[in-house]
Amino acid sequence: DDDDDDDNNDETLGTKIRGCTAGRGGHAAFASILWSAPASDPTTGATTDFYGALGKLPADVLLLFGSEDAWCTPAVAKRMHATLADRRGGVDGDGDGGGDGDGGGDSPAERYVSVENAGHCPNHEAPAAVASVLLPWIGASRRSKATLVSSERSRIKEQWGDAVLREVSIEESRNLGMVDRIVSTMVG
């Protein structure tokens, strides 16, 4: 009997997803993300917040955020971008907020690409757009110099419509308004 094979055949995907939050576990998981204790250094025991830990990351970082993400808003991405740029303290010597990012011991690179018409999961919502940025990033020997977006605003065809890619400058990321500065403190 076909009904025996699928005892949830009348439930919609939305109902199943929402069901994950119906119990105490879903709310606790969400709350732990927002209000978790500060990170601690296992060697010293010193604590730091999210941005403090991010500022110590010694690796190249590509931030690829959906512009319509209601949880990790563009303000959060911009603050992360600025924090990553500030971690070197001008080590690369050019003052542009961009590391050399060639993996050879120079200061790490940080880049931020916004995916317009995508939300919290751009890798699922705009897979072709995400791949068009990730592939050159992964293959680059100098990630700070790699061409990630072919023009100021690159339009990528997705199955559902178009996604638009835009690389966000460090100057834009550092120029957060008061509301964005407040919103971005809610992460970390």
Coordinates of C-alpha atoms in Angstrom, one line a residue:
D1 CA 0.0 0.0 0.0
D2 CA 1.5 3.4 -1.1
D3 CA 0.1 5.1 2.0
D4 CA 2.2 2.9 4.3
D5 CA 5.4 4.1 2.6
D6 CA 4.8 7.7 3.4
D7 CA 3.0 8.4 6.7
N8 CA 3.5 12.1 6.2
N9 CA 2.1 12.5 2.7
D10 CA -0.4 15.2 3.7
E11 CA 2.1 17.4 5.5
T12 CA 3.6 20.3 3.6
L13 CA 7.3 21.1 3.8
G14 CA 6.5 24.4 5.6
T15 CA 4.6 22.5 8.2
K16 CA 7.5 20.1 8.7
I17 CA 10.0 23.0 9.0
R18 CA 7.8 24.9 11.4
G19 CA 7.4 21.8 13.5
C20 CA 11.1 21.8 14.3
T21 CA 10.5 25.0 16.3
A22 CA 7.3 23.8 18.0
G23 CA 9.1 22.1 20.9
R24 CA 11.4 23.7 23.5
G25 CA 14.5 22.5 21.6
G26 CA 14.0 24.7 18.5
H27 CA 13.6 27.8 20.6
A28 CA 16.6 26.9 22.7
A29 CA 18.8 26.4 19.6
F30 CA 17.7 29.8 18.2
A31 CA 18.3 31.5 21.5
S32 CA 21.7 29.9 22.0
I33 CA 22.8 31.4 18.6
L34 CA 21.7 34.9 19.6
W35 CA 22.6 34.9 23.3
S36 CA 25.5 32.5 23.6
A37 CA 28.3 33.1 26.0
P38 CA 31.4 34.9 24.6
A39 CA 34.1 32.7 23.0
S40 CA 37.0 31.8 25.1
D41 CA 40.7 31.2 24.3
P42 CA 41.4 27.6 25.4
T43 CA 45.1 28.5 26.2
T44 CA 44.5 31.7 28.3
G45 CA 40.8 31.4 29.3
A46 CA 40.3 35.0 28.1
T47 CA 36.9 35.7 26.6
T48 CA 35.9 37.6 23.5
D49 CA 32.8 38.4 21.6
F50 CA 32.1 37.3 18.0
Y51 CA 33.8 40.3 16.4
G52 CA 36.8 40.1 18.7
A53 CA 37.3 36.4 17.7
L54 CA 36.7 37.3 14.0
G55 CA 39.3 40.0 14.2
K56 CA 41.9 37.4 15.2
L57 CA 41.2 35.0 12.3
P58 CA 44.5 34.6 10.3
A59 CA 42.9 33.2 7.1
D60 CA 41.5 34.6 3.9
V61 CA 37.8 35.2 4.2
L62 CA 35.1 35.5 1.5
L63 CA 31.8 36.9 2.9
L64 CA 28.9 36.0 0.5
F65 CA 25.6 37.3 1.9
G66 CA 22.1 37.4 0.5
S67 CA 21.0 41.1 0.5
E68 CA 17.5 40.1 1.6
D69 CA 18.7 38.1 4.7
A70 CA 16.5 39.1 7.6
W71 CA 18.7 37.4 10.2
C72 CA 22.3 38.3 9.1
T73 CA 21.5 41.6 7.5
P74 CA 23.8 43.6 5.2
A75 CA 24.8 45.6 8.2
V76 CA 26.2 42.5 9.9
A77 CA 28.1 41.6 6.8
K78 CA 29.5 45.1 6.5
R79 CA 30.6 45.1 10.2
M80 CA 32.2 41.7 9.6
H81 CA 34.0 43.0 6.5
A82 CA 35.3 46.0 8.4
T83 CA 36.4 43.9 11.4
L84 CA 38.3 41.6 9.1
A85 CA 40.0 44.5 7.3
D86 CA 41.1 46.0 10.6
R87 CA 42.7 42.8 11.9
R88 CA 46.0 43.5 10.2
G89 CA 46.5 47.0 11.5
G90 CA 47.9 48.1 8.1
V91 CA 50.3 45.1 7.8
D92 CA 50.1 45.1 4.0
G93 CA 51.3 48.7 3.9
D94 CA 48.9 50.1 1.4
G95 CA 46.1 51.2 3.8
D96 CA 43.3 50.0 1.6
G97 CA 41.9 47.6 4.1
G98 CA 42.6 44.7 1.8
G99 CA 45.2 42.0 2.6
D100 CA 47.5 40.5 0.1
G101 CA 45.8 37.1 0.6
D102 CA 48.3 35.0 -1.3
G103 CA 48.6 32.4 1.3
G104 CA 52.4 33.0 1.6
G105 CA 52.5 34.6 5.0
D106 CA 51.3 38.0 3.9
S107 CA 48.2 39.5 5.5
P108 CA 45.0 37.7 4.8
A109 CA 42.4 38.9 2.3
E110 CA 38.8 39.8 3.0
R111 CA 36.2 40.3 0.4
Y112 CA 32.4 40.8 0.6
V113 CA 30.0 40.0 -2.2
S114 CA 26.3 40.8 -1.9
V115 CA 23.9 38.5 -3.7
E116 CA 20.8 40.6 -4.5
N117 CA 17.5 38.7 -4.7
A118 CA 18.7 36.1 -2.2
G119 CA 18.2 35.7 1.5
H120 CA 19.8 33.7 4.3
C121 CA 20.9 30.7 2.2
P122 CA 22.3 32.1 -1.1
N123 CA 24.0 28.8 -1.9
H124 CA 20.5 27.3 -2.2
E125 CA 18.6 30.3 -3.5
A126 CA 21.2 31.4 -6.1
P127 CA 23.6 28.4 -6.7
A128 CA 24.9 29.6 -10.1
A129 CA 25.6 33.1 -8.7
V130 CA 27.4 31.6 -5.7
A131 CA 29.5 29.3 -7.8
S132 CA 30.5 32.1 -10.1
V133 CA 32.1 33.9 -7.1
L134 CA 33.4 30.8 -5.3
L135 CA 35.3 29.2 -8.2
P136 CA 37.6 32.2 -8.9
W137 CA 38.1 32.7 -5.1
I138 CA 39.1 29.1 -4.6
G139 CA 41.4 29.1 -7.7
A140 CA 43.1 32.4 -7.0
S141 CA 46.7 32.5 -5.9
R142 CA 46.2 36.1 -4.7
R143 CA 42.6 36.3 -3.4
S144 CA 42.7 40.0 -2.8
K145 CA 43.3 40.6 -6.5
A146 CA 40.9 37.9 -8.0
T147 CA 38.1 39.1 -10.1
L148 CA 35.0 37.8 -8.3
V149 CA 32.3 40.0 -9.9
S150 CA 32.8 40.7 -13.6
S151 CA 31.2 44.2 -13.6
E152 CA 29.9 46.6 -11.0
R153 CA 26.7 44.6 -10.9
S154 CA 26.8 41.2 -12.5
R155 CA 23.4 39.6 -13.4
I156 CA 23.4 35.8 -13.1
K157 CA 20.5 33.7 -14.5
E158 CA 19.0 31.3 -11.9
Q159 CA 16.2 28.8 -12.4
W160 CA 13.7 31.1 -10.6
G161 CA 15.0 34.4 -12.1
D162 CA 18.0 36.7 -11.9
A163 CA 20.5 37.1 -9.0
V164 CA 22.6 40.2 -9.0
L165 CA 26.2 40.2 -7.6
R166 CA 27.9 43.2 -6.3
E167 CA 31.2 43.5 -4.5
V168 CA 31.0 45.8 -1.5
S169 CA 33.9 48.1 -1.0
I170 CA 35.6 48.4 2.4
E171 CA 34.7 52.1 2.4
E172 CA 31.0 51.2 2.1
S173 CA 31.4 48.6 4.9
R174 CA 33.1 51.1 7.2
N175 CA 30.3 53.7 6.6
L176 CA 27.5 52.2 8.7
G177 CA 24.8 54.5 9.9
M178 CA 23.7 54.5 13.5
V179 CA 20.8 52.0 13.1
D180 CA 23.1 49.6 11.2
R181 CA 25.7 49.9 13.9
I182 CA 23.1 49.0 16.6
V183 CA 21.6 46.1 14.5
S184 CA 25.1 44.7 13.8
T185 CA 25.8 44.5 17.6
M186 CA 23.0 42.0 18.0
V187 CA 25.3 39.4 16.4
G188 CA 28.2 38.7 18.6

